[in-house]
Short mmCIF file of C-alpha atoms in Angstrom, two decimals:
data_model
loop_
_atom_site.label_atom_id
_atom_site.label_comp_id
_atom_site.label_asym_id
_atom_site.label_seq_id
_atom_site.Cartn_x
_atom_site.Cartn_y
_atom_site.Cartn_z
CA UNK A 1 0.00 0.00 0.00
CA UNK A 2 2.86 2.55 0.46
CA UNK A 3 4.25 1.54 -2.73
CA UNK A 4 1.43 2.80 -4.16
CA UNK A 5 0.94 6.04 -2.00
CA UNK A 6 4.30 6.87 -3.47
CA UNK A 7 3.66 5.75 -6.90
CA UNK A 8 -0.03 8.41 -6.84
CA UNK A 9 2.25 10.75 -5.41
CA UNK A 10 5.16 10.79 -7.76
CA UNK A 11 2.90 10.58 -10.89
CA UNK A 12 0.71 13.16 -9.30
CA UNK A 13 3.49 15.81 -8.95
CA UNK A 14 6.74 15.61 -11.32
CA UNK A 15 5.46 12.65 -14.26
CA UNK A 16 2.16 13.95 -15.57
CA UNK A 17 2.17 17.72 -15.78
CA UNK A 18 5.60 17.55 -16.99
CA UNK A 19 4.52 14.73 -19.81
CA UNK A 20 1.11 17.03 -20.67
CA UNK A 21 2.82 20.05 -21.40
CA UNK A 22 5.72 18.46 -22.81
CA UNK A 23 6.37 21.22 -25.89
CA UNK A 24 4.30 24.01 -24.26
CA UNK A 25 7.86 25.66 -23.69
CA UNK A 26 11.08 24.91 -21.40
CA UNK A 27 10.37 21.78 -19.37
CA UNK A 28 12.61 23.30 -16.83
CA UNK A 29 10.55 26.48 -16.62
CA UNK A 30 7.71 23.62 -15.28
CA UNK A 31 9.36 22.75 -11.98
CA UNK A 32 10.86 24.86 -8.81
CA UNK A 33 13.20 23.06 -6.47
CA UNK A 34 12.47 19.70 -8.83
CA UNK A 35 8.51 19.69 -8.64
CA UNK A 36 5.64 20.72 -10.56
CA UNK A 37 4.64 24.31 -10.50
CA UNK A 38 2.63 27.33 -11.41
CA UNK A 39 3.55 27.03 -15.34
CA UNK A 40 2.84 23.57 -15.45
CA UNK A 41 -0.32 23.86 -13.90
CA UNK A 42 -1.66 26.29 -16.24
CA UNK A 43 -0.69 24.62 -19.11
CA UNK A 44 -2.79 21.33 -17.77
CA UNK A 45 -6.45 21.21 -19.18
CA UNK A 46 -9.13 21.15 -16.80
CA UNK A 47 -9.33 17.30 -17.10
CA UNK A 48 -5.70 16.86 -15.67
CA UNK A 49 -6.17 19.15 -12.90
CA UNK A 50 -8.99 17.33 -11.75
CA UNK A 51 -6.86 14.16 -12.00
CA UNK A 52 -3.86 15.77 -10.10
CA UNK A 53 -5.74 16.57 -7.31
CA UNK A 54 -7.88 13.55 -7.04
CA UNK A 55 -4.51 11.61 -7.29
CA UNK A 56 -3.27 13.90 -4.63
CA UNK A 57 -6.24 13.58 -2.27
CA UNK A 58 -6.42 9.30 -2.59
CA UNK A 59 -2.03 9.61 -2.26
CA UNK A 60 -3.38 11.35 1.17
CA UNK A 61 -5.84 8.42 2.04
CA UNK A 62 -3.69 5.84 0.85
CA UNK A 63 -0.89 7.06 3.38
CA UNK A 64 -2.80 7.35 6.25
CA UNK A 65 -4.18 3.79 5.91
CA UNK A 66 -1.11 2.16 4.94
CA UNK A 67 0.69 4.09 7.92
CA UNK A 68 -1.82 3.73 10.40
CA UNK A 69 -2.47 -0.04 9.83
CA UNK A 70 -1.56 -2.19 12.58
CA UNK A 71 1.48 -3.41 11.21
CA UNK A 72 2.87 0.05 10.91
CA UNK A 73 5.36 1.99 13.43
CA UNK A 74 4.53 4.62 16.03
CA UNK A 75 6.91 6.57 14.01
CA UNK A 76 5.66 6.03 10.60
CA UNK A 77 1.89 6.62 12.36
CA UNK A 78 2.85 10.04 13.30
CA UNK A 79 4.73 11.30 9.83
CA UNK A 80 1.47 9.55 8.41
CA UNK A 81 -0.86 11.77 11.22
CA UNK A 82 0.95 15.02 10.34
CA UNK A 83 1.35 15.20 6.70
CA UNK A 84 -2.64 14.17 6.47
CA UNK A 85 -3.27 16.54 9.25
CA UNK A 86 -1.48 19.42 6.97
CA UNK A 87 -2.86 18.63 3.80
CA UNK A 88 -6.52 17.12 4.73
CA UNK A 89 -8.72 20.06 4.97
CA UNK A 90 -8.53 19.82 1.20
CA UNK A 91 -11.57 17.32 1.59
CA UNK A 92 -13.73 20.48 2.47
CA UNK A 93 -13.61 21.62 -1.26
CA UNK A 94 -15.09 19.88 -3.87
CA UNK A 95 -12.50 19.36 -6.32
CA UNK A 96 -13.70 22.04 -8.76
CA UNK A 97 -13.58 24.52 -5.67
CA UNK A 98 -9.99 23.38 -5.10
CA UNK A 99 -8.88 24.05 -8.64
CA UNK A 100 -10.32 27.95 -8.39
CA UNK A 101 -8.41 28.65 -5.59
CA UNK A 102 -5.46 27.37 -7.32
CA UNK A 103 -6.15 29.21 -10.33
CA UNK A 104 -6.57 32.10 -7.77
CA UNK A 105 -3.07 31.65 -6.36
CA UNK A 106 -1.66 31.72 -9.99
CA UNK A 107 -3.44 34.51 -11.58
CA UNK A 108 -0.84 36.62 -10.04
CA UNK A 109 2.28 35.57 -12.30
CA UNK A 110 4.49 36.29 -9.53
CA UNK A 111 3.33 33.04 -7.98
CA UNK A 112 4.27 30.54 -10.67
CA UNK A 113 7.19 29.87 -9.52
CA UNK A 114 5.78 28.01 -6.43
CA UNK A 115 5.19 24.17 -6.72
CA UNK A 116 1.60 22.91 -6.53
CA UNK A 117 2.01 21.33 -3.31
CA UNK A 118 2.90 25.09 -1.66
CA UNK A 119 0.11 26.47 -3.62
CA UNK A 120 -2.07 23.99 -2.07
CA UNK A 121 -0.65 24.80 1.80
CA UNK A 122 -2.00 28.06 1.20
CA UNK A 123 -5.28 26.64 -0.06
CA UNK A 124 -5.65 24.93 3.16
CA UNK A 125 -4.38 28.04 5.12
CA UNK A 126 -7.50 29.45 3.80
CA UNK A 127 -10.15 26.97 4.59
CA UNK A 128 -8.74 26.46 8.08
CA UNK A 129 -9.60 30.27 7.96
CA UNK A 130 -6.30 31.86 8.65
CA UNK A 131 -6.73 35.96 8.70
CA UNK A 132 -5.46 37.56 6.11
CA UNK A 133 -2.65 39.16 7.50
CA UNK A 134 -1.02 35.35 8.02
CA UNK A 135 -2.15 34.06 4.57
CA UNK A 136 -0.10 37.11 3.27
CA UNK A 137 2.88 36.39 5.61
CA UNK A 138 2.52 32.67 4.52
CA UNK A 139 2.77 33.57 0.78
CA UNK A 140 5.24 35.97 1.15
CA UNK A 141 7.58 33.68 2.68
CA UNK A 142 6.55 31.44 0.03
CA UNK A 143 7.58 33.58 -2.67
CA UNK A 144 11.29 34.36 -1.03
CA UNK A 145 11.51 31.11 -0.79
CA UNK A 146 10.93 30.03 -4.78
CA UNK A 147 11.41 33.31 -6.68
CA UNK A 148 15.25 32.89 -7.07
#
């Protein structure tokens, strides 16, 4: 079952957009710090953003059932418990919902250089309903961080 966490995971973030926009300009222009990003998520139709975050949300399910099984180590329980407890509030959208606010993040084209995974924290900083003033500081930092 982790195997295939890792496997949603990996296709869901560096195989697929790249291979989708593959000729839709400089592959490395696709990915920050080796992952996915802004660019590459706006040259995805609406079909394969669906799929990357449906991958993304059973990756989630898959890890916390696989790490939380019996079998599995109080360690690997709580990386399992506190990468789902960062990234789960996702189930509140429906997946089109998830996809505006996305879109949102990258309509400002200083934010395409941030992978989809930090675009999606601040997704999730939103639902948990940060203020704005920490949403801001959380994006901020975000863009230091990737705009290099």
């Amino acid at each position: 079952m982790r195997v295939l966490a890792c496997v949603f995971l990996f296709l869901a973030m560096t195989v697929t957009p790249v291979s989708v926009t593959r000729g839709q300009g400089n592959e490395s222009d696709l990915r920050t710090a080796g992952v996915t990003n802004g660019r590459a998520w706006r040259a995805l139709g609406a079909d394969w953003q669906l799929g990357y975050i449906a991958a993304f949300n059973d990756a989630l399910i898959l890890t916390l059932v696989d790490r939380c099984s019996p079998a599995a180590s109080e360690a690997d329980k709580k990386r399992a418990m506190a990468f789902n407890a960062k990234y789960s509030p996702l189930g509140a959208l429906r997946n089109g919902e998830t996809i505006e606010a996305i879109d949102r993040i990258y309509s400002d084209p200083v934010n395409l250089s941030l992978p989809i995974s930090e675009a999606l924290r601040i997704v999730i900083l939103r639902i948990r309903d940060a203020d704005e003033a920490t949403t801001a500081r959380e994006l901020a930092a975000s863009r230091q961080k990737y705009n290099r």
